[in-house]
PDB file of C-alpha atoms in Angstrom:
ATOM      1  CA  UNK J   1      28.873   5.921 -23.237  1.00 41.00           C
ATOM      2  CA  UNK J   2      32.146   7.669 -23.931  1.00 41.00           C
ATOM      3  CA  UNK J   3      32.147  10.849 -25.965  1.00 41.00           C
ATOM      4  CA  UNK J   4      35.880  10.732 -26.656  1.00 42.00           C
ATOM      5  CA  UNK J   5      36.917  11.707 -30.165  1.00 45.00           C
ATOM      6  CA  UNK J   6      37.079   8.862 -32.656  1.00 47.00           C
ATOM      7  CA  UNK J   7      40.474   7.356 -33.332  1.00 47.00           C
ATOM      8  CA  UNK J   8      42.042   7.538 -36.818  1.00 52.00           C
ATOM      9  CA  UNK J   9      40.332   4.879 -38.966  1.00 58.00           C
ATOM     10  CA  UNK J  10      43.513   3.826 -40.787  1.00 65.00           C
ATOM     11  CA  UNK J  11      45.297   3.204 -37.483  1.00 66.00           C
ATOM     12  CA  UNK J  12      42.328   1.235 -36.129  1.00 65.00           C
ATOM     13  CA  UNK J  13      42.272  -0.914 -39.260  1.00 68.00           C
ATOM     14  CA  UNK J  14      45.983  -1.626 -38.992  1.00 65.00           C
ATOM     15  CA  UNK J  15      45.788  -2.527 -35.309  1.00 64.00           C
ATOM     16  CA  UNK J  16      42.733  -4.761 -35.688  1.00 65.00           C
ATOM     17  CA  UNK J  17      44.380  -6.665 -38.533  1.00 64.00           C
ATOM     18  CA  UNK J  18      46.470  -8.538 -35.977  1.00 61.00           C
ATOM     19  CA  UNK J  19      43.570  -9.609 -33.758  1.00 66.00           C
ATOM     20  CA  UNK J  20      43.035 -13.378 -33.658  1.00 67.00           C
ATOM     21  CA  UNK J  21      40.709 -15.732 -31.795  1.00 69.00           C
ATOM     22  CA  UNK J  22      42.357 -19.144 -31.360  1.00 69.00           C
ATOM     23  CA  UNK J  23      41.372 -22.460 -29.854  1.00 67.00           C
ATOM     24  CA  UNK J  24      37.712 -21.547 -29.731  1.00 77.00           C
ATOM     25  CA  UNK J  25      35.376 -24.023 -28.055  1.00 83.00           C
ATOM     26  CA  UNK J  26      31.661 -23.287 -28.143  1.00 87.00           C
ATOM     27  CA  UNK J  27      28.708 -24.812 -26.295  1.00 89.00           C
ATOM     28  CA  UNK J  28      24.976 -24.570 -26.940  1.00 89.00           C
ATOM     29  CA  UNK J  29      23.318 -24.777 -23.518  1.00 92.00           C
ATOM     30  CA  UNK J  30      19.670 -25.559 -22.724  1.00 91.00           C
ATOM     31  CA  UNK J  31      18.443 -25.131 -19.146  1.00 92.00           C
ATOM     32  CA  UNK J  32      15.354 -25.587 -17.058  1.00 90.00           C
ATOM     33  CA  UNK J  33      13.789 -22.809 -14.950  1.00 91.00           C
ATOM     34  CA  UNK J  34      16.687 -22.850 -12.443  1.00 92.00           C
ATOM     35  CA  UNK J  35      20.392 -23.060 -13.218  1.00 93.00           C
ATOM     36  CA  UNK J  36      23.812 -21.967 -12.028  1.00 94.00           C
ATOM     37  CA  UNK J  37      26.759 -22.312 -14.403  1.00 95.00           C
ATOM     38  CA  UNK J  38      30.283 -21.456 -13.259  1.00 95.00           C
ATOM     39  CA  UNK J  39      33.137 -20.354 -15.518  1.00 95.00           C
ATOM     40  CA  UNK J  40      36.639 -20.429 -13.963  1.00 94.00           C
ATOM     41  CA  UNK J  41      39.158 -17.627 -14.566  1.00 93.00           C
ATOM     42  CA  UNK J  42      41.251 -18.146 -17.712  1.00 89.00           C
ATOM     43  CA  UNK J  43      43.934 -15.465 -18.154  1.00 82.00           C
ATOM     44  CA  UNK J  44      44.802 -14.835 -21.784  1.00 77.00           C
ATOM     45  CA  UNK J  45      41.357 -16.006 -22.872  1.00 84.00           C
ATOM     46  CA  UNK J  46      38.023 -14.355 -23.512  1.00 87.00           C
ATOM     47  CA  UNK J  47      34.554 -15.611 -22.634  1.00 92.00           C
ATOM     48  CA  UNK J  48      31.604 -15.046 -24.961  1.00 89.00           C
ATOM     49  CA  UNK J  49      27.919 -15.495 -24.093  1.00 92.00           C
ATOM     50  CA  UNK J  50      24.783 -15.041 -26.161  1.00 90.00           C
ATOM     51  CA  UNK J  51      21.319 -15.356 -24.620  1.00 92.00           C
ATOM     52  CA  UNK J  52      18.969 -16.670 -27.327  1.00 89.00           C
ATOM     53  CA  UNK J  53      15.984 -17.503 -25.117  1.00 90.00           C
ATOM     54  CA  UNK J  54      15.101 -16.524 -21.547  1.00 93.00           C
ATOM     55  CA  UNK J  55      17.090 -14.473 -19.041  1.00 94.00           C
ATOM     56  CA  UNK J  56      20.177 -14.899 -16.881  1.00 95.00           C
ATOM     57  CA  UNK J  57      22.177 -13.058 -14.243  1.00 95.00           C
ATOM     58  CA  UNK J  58      25.890 -12.693 -14.916  1.00 96.00           C
ATOM     59  CA  UNK J  59      27.750 -12.465 -11.593  1.00 95.00           C
ATOM     60  CA  UNK J  60      31.431 -11.535 -11.558  1.00 92.00           C
ATOM     61  CA  UNK J  61      34.045 -12.644  -9.047  1.00 88.00           C
ATOM     62  CA  UNK J  62      33.762  -9.226  -7.403  1.00 88.00           C
ATOM     63  CA  UNK J  63      30.026  -9.705  -6.848  1.00 89.00           C
ATOM     64  CA  UNK J  64      28.960  -7.325  -9.623  1.00 91.00           C
ATOM     65  CA  UNK J  65      25.831  -8.387 -11.489  1.00 93.00           C
ATOM     66  CA  UNK J  66      24.396  -7.841 -14.954  1.00 93.00           C
ATOM     67  CA  UNK J  67      20.868  -8.909 -15.856  1.00 93.00           C
ATOM     68  CA  UNK J  68      20.841 -10.433 -19.334  1.00 94.00           C
ATOM     69  CA  UNK J  69      17.794 -10.703 -21.573  1.00 92.00           C
ATOM     70  CA  UNK J  70      17.139 -12.586 -24.795  1.00 90.00           C
ATOM     71  CA  UNK J  71      19.259 -11.101 -27.561  1.00 88.00           C
ATOM     72  CA  UNK J  72      22.038  -9.829 -25.281  1.00 90.00           C
ATOM     73  CA  UNK J  73      25.683 -10.592 -26.080  1.00 90.00           C
ATOM     74  CA  UNK J  74      28.486 -10.443 -23.499  1.00 91.00           C
ATOM     75  CA  UNK J  75      32.244 -10.504 -24.056  1.00 90.00           C
ATOM     76  CA  UNK J  76      34.608 -10.888 -21.086  1.00 91.00           C
ATOM     77  CA  UNK J  77      37.932 -10.057 -22.787  1.00 87.00           C
ATOM     78  CA  UNK J  78      40.149 -10.712 -19.765  1.00 86.00           C
ATOM     79  CA  UNK J  79      38.778 -14.185 -19.064  1.00 88.00           C
ATOM     80  CA  UNK J  80      37.730 -13.383 -15.496  1.00 92.00           C
ATOM     81  CA  UNK J  81      35.817 -15.992 -13.509  1.00 94.00           C
ATOM     82  CA  UNK J  82      32.052 -15.561 -13.341  1.00 95.00           C
ATOM     83  CA  UNK J  83      28.729 -17.378 -13.223  1.00 96.00           C
ATOM     84  CA  UNK J  84      25.454 -17.374 -15.147  1.00 96.00           C
ATOM     85  CA  UNK J  85      22.476 -17.861 -12.862  1.00 94.00           C
ATOM     86  CA  UNK J  86      18.700 -18.081 -13.007  1.00 94.00           C
ATOM     87  CA  UNK J  87      18.514 -16.392  -9.612  1.00 90.00           C
ATOM     88  CA  UNK J  88      20.930 -14.629  -7.260  1.00 86.00           C
ATOM     89  CA  UNK J  89      21.179 -17.425  -4.697  1.00 84.00           C
ATOM     90  CA  UNK J  90      21.137 -20.483  -6.943  1.00 89.00           C
ATOM     91  CA  UNK J  91      24.058 -22.901  -6.390  1.00 92.00           C
ATOM     92  CA  UNK J  92      26.726 -22.942  -9.074  1.00 93.00           C
ATOM     93  CA  UNK J  93      28.192 -25.944 -10.918  1.00 93.00           C
ATOM     94  CA  UNK J  94      31.357 -25.540 -12.990  1.00 93.00           C
ATOM     95  CA  UNK J  95      30.445 -25.867 -16.659  1.00 91.00           C
ATOM     96  CA  UNK J  96      33.539 -27.977 -17.335  1.00 89.00           C
ATOM     97  CA  UNK J  97      32.153 -30.767 -15.104  1.00 91.00           C
ATOM     98  CA  UNK J  98      28.903 -31.091 -17.096  1.00 91.00           C
ATOM     99  CA  UNK J  99      28.749 -33.717 -19.839  1.00 90.00           C
ATOM    100  CA  UNK J 100      28.529 -32.316 -23.359  1.00 89.00           C
ATOM    101  CA  UNK J 101      27.581 -33.959 -26.649  1.00 89.00           C
ATOM    102  CA  UNK J 102      29.513 -32.992 -29.797  1.00 86.00           C
ATOM    103  CA  UNK J 103      27.555 -30.972 -32.376  1.00 83.00           C
ATOM    104  CA  UNK J 104      30.473 -30.140 -34.668  1.00 77.00           C
ATOM    105  CA  UNK J 105      34.239 -29.711 -34.763  1.00 76.00           C
ATOM    106  CA  UNK J 106      34.309 -26.903 -32.175  1.00 79.00           C
ATOM    107  CA  UNK J 107      30.744 -26.927 -30.820  1.00 84.00           C
ATOM    108  CA  UNK J 108      29.134 -29.195 -28.232  1.00 87.00           C
ATOM    109  CA  UNK J 109      25.724 -29.254 -26.620  1.00 86.00           C
ATOM    110  CA  UNK J 110      24.716 -29.256 -22.953  1.00 89.00           C
ATOM    111  CA  UNK J 111      21.142 -29.950 -21.880  1.00 89.00           C
ATOM    112  CA  UNK J 112      20.293 -29.496 -18.200  1.00 87.00           C
ATOM    113  CA  UNK J 113      16.573 -29.014 -18.836  1.00 83.00           C
ATOM    114  CA  UNK J 114      14.582 -31.608 -16.798  1.00 81.00           C
ATOM    115  CA  UNK J 115      12.638 -34.146 -18.865  1.00 72.00           C
ATOM    116  CA  UNK J 116       9.450 -32.891 -17.234  1.00 74.00           C
ATOM    117  CA  UNK J 117       9.832 -29.594 -19.106  1.00 78.00           C
ATOM    118  CA  UNK J 118       8.875 -29.799 -22.760  1.00 75.00           C
ATOM    119  CA  UNK J 119      10.576 -26.495 -23.602  1.00 82.00           C
ATOM    120  CA  UNK J 120      13.841 -25.158 -22.093  1.00 85.00           C
ATOM    121  CA  UNK J 121      13.542 -21.974 -20.038  1.00 90.00           C
ATOM    122  CA  UNK J 122      16.833 -20.581 -21.321  1.00 91.00           C
ATOM    123  CA  UNK J 123      18.977 -21.258 -24.388  1.00 89.00           C
ATOM    124  CA  UNK J 124      22.521 -19.909 -24.298  1.00 91.00           C
ATOM    125  CA  UNK J 125      25.481 -20.002 -26.651  1.00 88.00           C
ATOM    126  CA  UNK J 126      28.851 -19.863 -24.927  1.00 89.00           C
ATOM    127  CA  UNK J 127      32.416 -19.670 -26.181  1.00 87.00           C
ATOM    128  CA  UNK J 128      35.884 -19.619 -24.659  1.00 88.00           C
ATOM    129  CA  UNK J 129      38.823 -18.566 -26.816  1.00 83.00           C
ATOM    130  CA  UNK J 130      42.463 -17.527 -26.688  1.00 78.00           C
ATOM    131  CA  UNK J 131      42.208 -13.773 -27.153  1.00 73.00           C
ATOM    132  CA  UNK J 132      45.267 -12.656 -29.092  1.00 70.00           C
ATOM    133  CA  UNK J 133      45.378  -8.957 -29.957  1.00 66.00           C
ATOM    134  CA  UNK J 134      48.744  -9.139 -31.689  1.00 61.00           C
ATOM    135  CA  UNK J 135      50.238  -5.648 -31.727  1.00 59.00           C
ATOM    136  CA  UNK J 136      47.347  -4.394 -29.597  1.00 62.00           C
ATOM    137  CA  UNK J 137      48.059  -6.792 -26.717  1.00 60.00           C
ATOM    138  CA  UNK J 138      48.536  -3.848 -24.370  1.00 60.00           C
ATOM    139  CA  UNK J 139      44.881  -2.913 -24.834  1.00 65.00           C
ATOM    140  CA  UNK J 140      43.699  -6.067 -23.082  1.00 66.00           C
ATOM    141  CA  UNK J 141      44.828  -4.601 -19.758  1.00 68.00           C
ATOM    142  CA  UNK J 142      42.550  -1.571 -20.097  1.00 71.00           C
ATOM    143  CA  UNK J 143      39.489  -3.287 -21.552  1.00 79.00           C
ATOM    144  CA  UNK J 144      36.465  -3.459 -19.272  1.00 82.00           C
ATOM    145  CA  UNK J 145      35.923  -6.788 -17.523  1.00 86.00           C
ATOM    146  CA  UNK J 146      32.461  -7.088 -19.107  1.00 89.00           C
ATOM    147  CA  UNK J 147      31.498  -5.734 -22.534  1.00 87.00           C
ATOM    148  CA  UNK J 148      27.708  -5.983 -22.940  1.00 87.00           C
ATOM    149  CA  UNK J 149      25.881  -5.535 -26.243  1.00 84.00           C
ATOM    150  CA  UNK J 150      22.186  -5.362 -25.352  1.00 81.00           C
ATOM    151  CA  UNK J 151      19.394  -6.576 -27.591  1.00 73.00           C
ATOM    152  CA  UNK J 152      18.276  -2.998 -28.329  1.00 72.00           C
ATOM    153  CA  UNK J 153      21.590  -2.158 -29.968  1.00 65.00           C
ATOM    154  CA  UNK J 154      22.017   1.013 -27.905  1.00 68.00           C
ATOM    155  CA  UNK J 155      25.778   0.602 -27.540  1.00 71.00           C
ATOM    156  CA  UNK J 156      26.704  -1.603 -30.511  1.00 73.00           C
ATOM    157  CA  UNK J 157      24.026  -0.897 -33.149  1.00 71.00           C
ATOM    158  CA  UNK J 158      25.934  -2.631 -35.951  1.00 75.00           C
ATOM    159  CA  UNK J 159      25.593  -5.987 -34.181  1.00 81.00           C
ATOM    160  CA  UNK J 160      21.811  -6.310 -34.475  1.00 81.00           C
ATOM    161  CA  UNK J 161      21.751  -8.167 -37.840  1.00 84.00           C
ATOM    162  CA  UNK J 162      24.480 -10.539 -36.633  1.00 84.00           C
ATOM    163  CA  UNK J 163      22.684 -11.230 -33.360  1.00 82.00           C
ATOM    164  CA  UNK J 164      19.405 -11.871 -35.200  1.00 83.00           C
ATOM    165  CA  UNK J 165      21.214 -14.383 -37.395  1.00 85.00           C
ATOM    166  CA  UNK J 166      22.656 -16.073 -34.306  1.00 82.00           C
ATOM    167  CA  UNK J 167      19.191 -16.450 -32.788  1.00 82.00           C
ATOM    168  CA  UNK J 168      17.870 -18.098 -35.931  1.00 83.00           C
ATOM    169  CA  UNK J 169      20.753 -20.575 -35.958  1.00 81.00           C
ATOM    170  CA  UNK J 170      20.587 -21.341 -32.216  1.00 78.00           C
ATOM    171  CA  UNK J 171      16.852 -22.039 -32.318  1.00 76.00           C
ATOM    172  CA  UNK J 172      16.476 -23.695 -35.719  1.00 74.00           C
ATOM    173  CA  UNK J 173      18.763 -26.689 -35.325  1.00 71.00           C
ATOM    174  CA  UNK J 174      19.207 -26.811 -39.106  1.00 78.00           C
ATOM    175  CA  UNK J 175      21.977 -28.793 -40.770  1.00 80.00           C
ATOM    176  CA  UNK J 176      25.342 -27.151 -40.177  1.00 79.00           C
ATOM    177  CA  UNK J 177      23.980 -24.685 -37.611  1.00 80.00           C
ATOM    178  CA  UNK J 178      26.844 -25.311 -35.168  1.00 79.00           C
ATOM    179  CA  UNK J 179      29.560 -24.276 -37.611  1.00 80.00           C
ATOM    180  CA  UNK J 180      27.633 -21.201 -38.748  1.00 84.00           C
ATOM    181  CA  UNK J 181      27.042 -20.194 -35.132  1.00 81.00           C
ATOM    182  CA  UNK J 182      30.766 -20.429 -34.364  1.00 81.00           C
ATOM    183  CA  UNK J 183      31.656 -18.191 -37.307  1.00 82.00           C
ATOM    184  CA  UNK J 184      28.992 -15.650 -36.345  1.00 83.00           C
ATOM    185  CA  UNK J 185      30.249 -15.590 -32.749  1.00 83.00           C
ATOM    186  CA  UNK J 186      33.829 -14.971 -33.940  1.00 79.00           C
ATOM    187  CA  UNK J 187      32.628 -12.007 -36.000  1.00 82.00           C
ATOM    188  CA  UNK J 188      30.471 -10.595 -33.195  1.00 83.00           C
ATOM    189  CA  UNK J 189      33.377 -10.731 -30.698  1.00 82.00           C
ATOM    190  CA  UNK J 190      35.649  -8.928 -33.179  1.00 79.00           C
ATOM    191  CA  UNK J 191      32.985  -6.271 -33.857  1.00 82.00           C
ATOM    192  CA  UNK J 192      32.543  -5.577 -30.138  1.00 82.00           C
ATOM    193  CA  UNK J 193      36.277  -4.942 -29.785  1.00 79.00           C
ATOM    194  CA  UNK J 194      36.346  -2.793 -32.929  1.00 76.00           C
ATOM    195  CA  UNK J 195      33.429  -0.631 -31.798  1.00 78.00           C
ATOM    196  CA  UNK J 196      35.039  -0.158 -28.377  1.00 77.00           C
ATOM    197  CA  UNK J 197      38.285   0.972 -30.003  1.00 71.00           C
ATOM    198  CA  UNK J 198      36.459   3.288 -32.418  1.00 70.00           C
ATOM    199  CA  UNK J 199      34.690   4.964 -29.502  1.00 70.00           C
ATOM    200  CA  UNK J 200      38.017   5.840 -27.923  1.00 64.00           C
ATOM    201  CA  UNK J 201      38.300   2.816 -25.601  1.00 66.00           C
ATOM    202  CA  UNK J 202      36.191   4.561 -22.963  1.00 62.00           C
ATOM    203  CA  UNK J 203      38.924   7.106 -22.286  1.00 57.00           C
ATOM    204  CA  UNK J 204      41.613   4.571 -21.379  1.00 56.00           C
ATOM    205  CA  UNK J 205      45.122   5.951 -21.075  1.00 54.00           C
ATOM    206  CA  UNK J 206      48.521   4.871 -22.393  1.00 61.00           C
ATOM    207  CA  UNK J 207      48.436   3.385 -25.874  1.00 65.00           C
ATOM    208  CA  UNK J 208      44.913   4.688 -26.460  1.00 66.00           C
ATOM    209  CA  UNK J 209      45.966   8.270 -25.706  1.00 69.00           C
ATOM    210  CA  UNK J 210      48.846   7.843 -28.141  1.00 72.00           C
ATOM    211  CA  UNK J 211      46.426   6.577 -30.782  1.00 71.00           C
ATOM    212  CA  UNK J 212      44.430   9.785 -30.349  1.00 72.00           C
ATOM    213  CA  UNK J 213      47.513  12.002 -30.496  1.00 78.00           C
ATOM    214  CA  UNK J 214      47.702  13.488 -34.033  1.00 79.00           C
ATOM    215  CA  UNK J 215      51.516  13.227 -34.000  1.00 85.00           C
ATOM    216  CA  UNK J 216      52.152   9.960 -32.173  1.00 86.00           C
ATOM    217  CA  UNK J 217      49.458   8.153 -34.133  1.00 83.00           C
ATOM    218  CA  UNK J 218      51.460   8.734 -37.324  1.00 87.00           C
ATOM    219  CA  UNK J 219      54.530   6.974 -35.950  1.00 89.00           C
ATOM    220  CA  UNK J 220      52.411   4.176 -34.457  1.00 85.00           C
ATOM    221  CA  UNK J 221      50.755   3.558 -37.809  1.00 83.00           C
ATOM    222  CA  UNK J 222      54.116   3.397 -39.589  1.00 88.00           C
ATOM    223  CA  UNK J 223      55.538   1.092 -36.922  1.00 88.00           C
ATOM    224  CA  UNK J 224      52.619  -1.339 -36.934  1.00 82.00           C
ATOM    225  CA  UNK J 225      52.662  -1.475 -40.733  1.00 82.00           C
ATOM    226  CA  UNK J 226      56.371  -2.299 -40.837  1.00 87.00           C
ATOM    227  CA  UNK J 227      57.514  -3.715 -37.458  1.00 87.00           C
ATOM    228  CA  UNK J 228      60.578  -5.342 -39.018  1.00 88.00           C
ATOM    229  CA  UNK J 229      62.125  -2.073 -40.150  1.00 91.00           C
ATOM    230  CA  UNK J 230      65.329  -0.996 -38.400  1.00 90.00           C
ATOM    231  CA  UNK J 231      63.542   1.653 -36.351  1.00 93.00           C
ATOM    232  CA  UNK J 232      65.404   4.375 -34.487  1.00 94.00           C
ATOM    233  CA  UNK J 233      63.984   7.149 -32.346  1.00 95.00           C
ATOM    234  CA  UNK J 234      64.961   9.589 -35.117  1.00 96.00           C
ATOM    235  CA  UNK J 235      63.054   7.589 -37.730  1.00 95.00           C
ATOM    236  CA  UNK J 236      59.927   7.375 -35.564  1.00 95.00           C
ATOM    237  CA  UNK J 237      60.128  11.097 -34.800  1.00 94.00           C
ATOM    238  CA  UNK J 238      60.379  11.801 -38.536  1.00 95.00           C
ATOM    239  CA  UNK J 239      57.116   9.899 -39.099  1.00 92.00           C
ATOM    240  CA  UNK J 240      55.498  12.227 -36.545  1.00 91.00           C
ATOM    241  CA  UNK J 241      57.124  15.336 -38.063  1.00 92.00           C
ATOM    242  CA  UNK J 242      58.569  16.474 -34.735  1.00 94.00           C
ATOM    243  CA  UNK J 243      62.055  16.607 -33.267  1.00 94.00           C
ATOM    244  CA  UNK J 244      63.687  13.561 -31.717  1.00 94.00           C
ATOM    245  CA  UNK J 245      63.715  15.002 -28.197  1.00 94.00           C
ATOM    246  CA  UNK J 246      60.096  16.193 -28.307  1.00 94.00           C
ATOM    247  CA  UNK J 247      58.966  12.858 -29.730  1.00 94.00           C
ATOM    248  CA  UNK J 248      60.841  10.792 -27.135  1.00 93.00           C
ATOM    249  CA  UNK J 249      59.485  12.869 -24.261  1.00 93.00           C
ATOM    250  CA  UNK J 250      55.915  12.781 -25.568  1.00 90.00           C
ATOM    251  CA  UNK J 251      56.058   9.025 -26.257  1.00 89.00           C
ATOM    252  CA  UNK J 252      57.400   8.265 -22.772  1.00 88.00           C
ATOM    253  CA  UNK J 253      54.850  10.524 -21.098  1.00 86.00           C
ATOM    254  CA  UNK J 254      51.803   9.248 -23.001  1.00 82.00           C
ATOM    255  CA  UNK J 255      52.546   5.532 -23.392  1.00 80.00           C
ATOM    256  CA  UNK J 256      54.705   5.112 -20.307  1.00 81.00           C
ATOM    257  CA  UNK J 257      57.626   3.390 -21.984  1.00 84.00           C
ATOM    258  CA  UNK J 258      60.542   4.415 -24.180  1.00 91.00           C
ATOM    259  CA  UNK J 259      59.989   4.280 -27.958  1.00 92.00           C
ATOM    260  CA  UNK J 260      62.518   1.544 -28.703  1.00 92.00           C
ATOM    261  CA  UNK J 261      61.285  -0.614 -25.832  1.00 90.00           C
ATOM    262  CA  UNK J 262      57.794  -0.325 -27.310  1.00 88.00           C
ATOM    263  CA  UNK J 263      59.227  -1.386 -30.684  1.00 90.00           C
ATOM    264  CA  UNK J 264      60.856  -4.457 -29.136  1.00 91.00           C
ATOM    265  CA  UNK J 265      57.734  -5.455 -27.175  1.00 86.00           C
ATOM    266  CA  UNK J 266      55.572  -5.098 -30.283  1.00 85.00           C
ATOM    267  CA  UNK J 267      57.949  -7.318 -32.244  1.00 89.00           C
ATOM    268  CA  UNK J 268      57.921  -9.991 -29.555  1.00 89.00           C
ATOM    269  CA  UNK J 269      54.110  -9.939 -29.321  1.00 82.00           C
ATOM    270  CA  UNK J 270      53.920 -10.480 -33.069  1.00 85.00           C
ATOM    271  CA  UNK J 271      56.648 -13.132 -32.898  1.00 88.00           C
ATOM    272  CA  UNK J 272      54.673 -15.017 -30.257  1.00 83.00           C
ATOM    273  CA  UNK J 273      51.617 -14.967 -32.513  1.00 78.00           C
ATOM    274  CA  UNK J 274      53.583 -16.176 -35.541  1.00 84.00           C
ATOM    275  CA  UNK J 275      55.344 -18.940 -33.604  1.00 85.00           C
ATOM    276  CA  UNK J 276      52.207 -20.174 -31.869  1.00 78.00           C
ATOM    277  CA  UNK J 277      49.454 -19.841 -34.431  1.00 72.00           C
ATOM    278  CA  UNK J 278      51.170 -19.608 -37.813  1.00 76.00           C
ATOM    279  CA  UNK J 279      53.727 -22.311 -36.957  1.00 79.00           C
ATOM    280  CA  UNK J 280      56.575 -20.269 -38.441  1.00 85.00           C
ATOM    281  CA  UNK J 281      60.092 -21.399 -37.625  1.00 89.00           C
ATOM    282  CA  UNK J 282      62.258 -19.336 -35.289  1.00 92.00           C
ATOM    283  CA  UNK J 283      64.594 -18.625 -38.206  1.00 91.00           C
ATOM    284  CA  UNK J 284      61.774 -17.255 -40.390  1.00 91.00           C
ATOM    285  CA  UNK J 285      60.413 -15.074 -37.561  1.00 91.00           C
ATOM    286  CA  UNK J 286      63.890 -13.671 -36.884  1.00 91.00           C
ATOM    287  CA  UNK J 287      64.278 -12.825 -40.578  1.00 91.00           C
ATOM    288  CA  UNK J 288      60.795 -11.276 -40.791  1.00 90.00           C
ATOM    289  CA  UNK J 289      61.657  -8.987 -37.887  1.00 91.00           C
ATOM    290  CA  UNK J 290      65.056  -8.159 -39.419  1.00 89.00           C
ATOM    291  CA  UNK J 291      67.254  -9.576 -36.657  1.00 91.00           C
ATOM    292  CA  UNK J 292      70.863 -10.152 -37.704  1.00 87.00           C
ATOM    293  CA  UNK J 293      70.784 -13.704 -36.382  1.00 90.00           C
ATOM    294  CA  UNK J 294      68.484 -16.253 -34.819  1.00 91.00           C
ATOM    295  CA  UNK J 295      70.521 -16.019 -31.619  1.00 92.00           C
ATOM    296  CA  UNK J 296      70.013 -12.235 -31.384  1.00 91.00           C
ATOM    297  CA  UNK J 297      66.276 -12.678 -31.866  1.00 92.00           C
ATOM    298  CA  UNK J 298      66.121 -15.451 -29.263  1.00 92.00           C
ATOM    299  CA  UNK J 299      67.916 -13.295 -26.677  1.00 92.00           C
ATOM    300  CA  UNK J 300      65.528 -10.395 -27.265  1.00 91.00           C
ATOM    301  CA  UNK J 301      62.506 -12.695 -27.132  1.00 91.00           C
ATOM    302  CA  UNK J 302      63.509 -14.292 -23.837  1.00 91.00           C
ATOM    303  CA  UNK J 303      64.291 -10.887 -22.293  1.00 91.00           C
ATOM    304  CA  UNK J 304      60.799  -9.571 -23.114  1.00 89.00           C
ATOM    305  CA  UNK J 305      58.600 -12.674 -22.922  1.00 87.00           C
ATOM    306  CA  UNK J 306      60.347 -14.468 -20.054  1.00 88.00           C
ATOM    307  CA  UNK J 307      60.977 -17.704 -21.943  1.00 89.00           C
ATOM    308  CA  UNK J 308      62.605 -18.809 -25.171  1.00 90.00           C
ATOM    309  CA  UNK J 309      60.903 -18.816 -28.583  1.00 89.00           C
ATOM    310  CA  UNK J 310      61.426 -22.567 -28.614  1.00 87.00           C
ATOM    311  CA  UNK J 311      59.278 -22.881 -25.484  1.00 86.00           C
ATOM    312  CA  UNK J 312      56.530 -20.908 -27.215  1.00 82.00           C
ATOM    313  CA  UNK J 313      56.634 -23.248 -30.201  1.00 79.00           C
ATOM    314  CA  UNK J 314      56.357 -26.221 -27.870  1.00 73.00           C
ATOM    315  CA  UNK J 315      53.055 -24.945 -26.567  1.00 65.00           C
ATOM    316  CA  UNK J 316      53.773 -22.409 -23.845  1.00 49.00           C
ATOM    317  CA  UNK J 317      50.846 -20.005 -23.315  1.00 45.00           C
ATOM    318  CA  UNK J 318      51.065 -16.554 -24.830  1.00 42.00           C
ATOM    319  CA  UNK J 319      52.786 -14.076 -22.500  1.00 39.00           C
ATOM    320  CA  UNK J 320      52.232 -10.357 -22.302  1.00 38.00           C
ATOM    321  CA  UNK J 321      55.145  -8.114 -21.380  1.00 36.00           C
TER     322      UNK J 321
END
């Protein structure tokens, strides 16, 4: 566990405000004593797993393995391919090829437990979601491939009550359990990310180092609170109470990009979120970000994101600069 100093709470709160989970699809999975479930890579998405009953082995594409016990929660924030297995050598079947029965608007059920077994050996709750960090999109590149919250709460102690509630809902089958489970899973995923950020992101560099910097964090907080302001290097430096030249050098060294390029990339990340998930018009987004015209905004958007804002509104996947 990292012993890095905690990051400023007001900056964390501001950054996490923009985090969204979109297009979530959940599955409640019952298995027999042997199983092998494959999950293909999905860039821009996150995978979520909760083991309610039994055990499982999580095997990554690189061959790494994690043994999961009842009560464990796993978040794979980069959407890397992996498998959940009853044993190391069990054959794997892609989950997307297994028939599922709807249990609610966003939840379906899969039952691979043989009829000869009265009780399933493992009960899992799985989710796949578009993982949109808004202004924190750069953090997704430095997040660990697997974020494990064990049932003892040693790394994420605040999750224990939520996980206990999930177990009750998974196992009870009460009316409305599927919808409640989905909401709990959303909250648990967000809490895992928050706790990781609060612990200093395991010493990750770049944006995280800037968040820890007592000077740069001031300008970052001001920028994320008001991304549409007509920011200049001088104005950002003033927020940090240091000279323009010192600020520019420190920003470039720590984050690895020039201040105004960071401003533009942040704006385009937020614009992508607003266009895709809030269904705002291009004109409204351009005004919100204080561009002089829709054309000027569109040029900046295409330069950073690689395609036009119109393509994003028509359903293009989110892009990260």
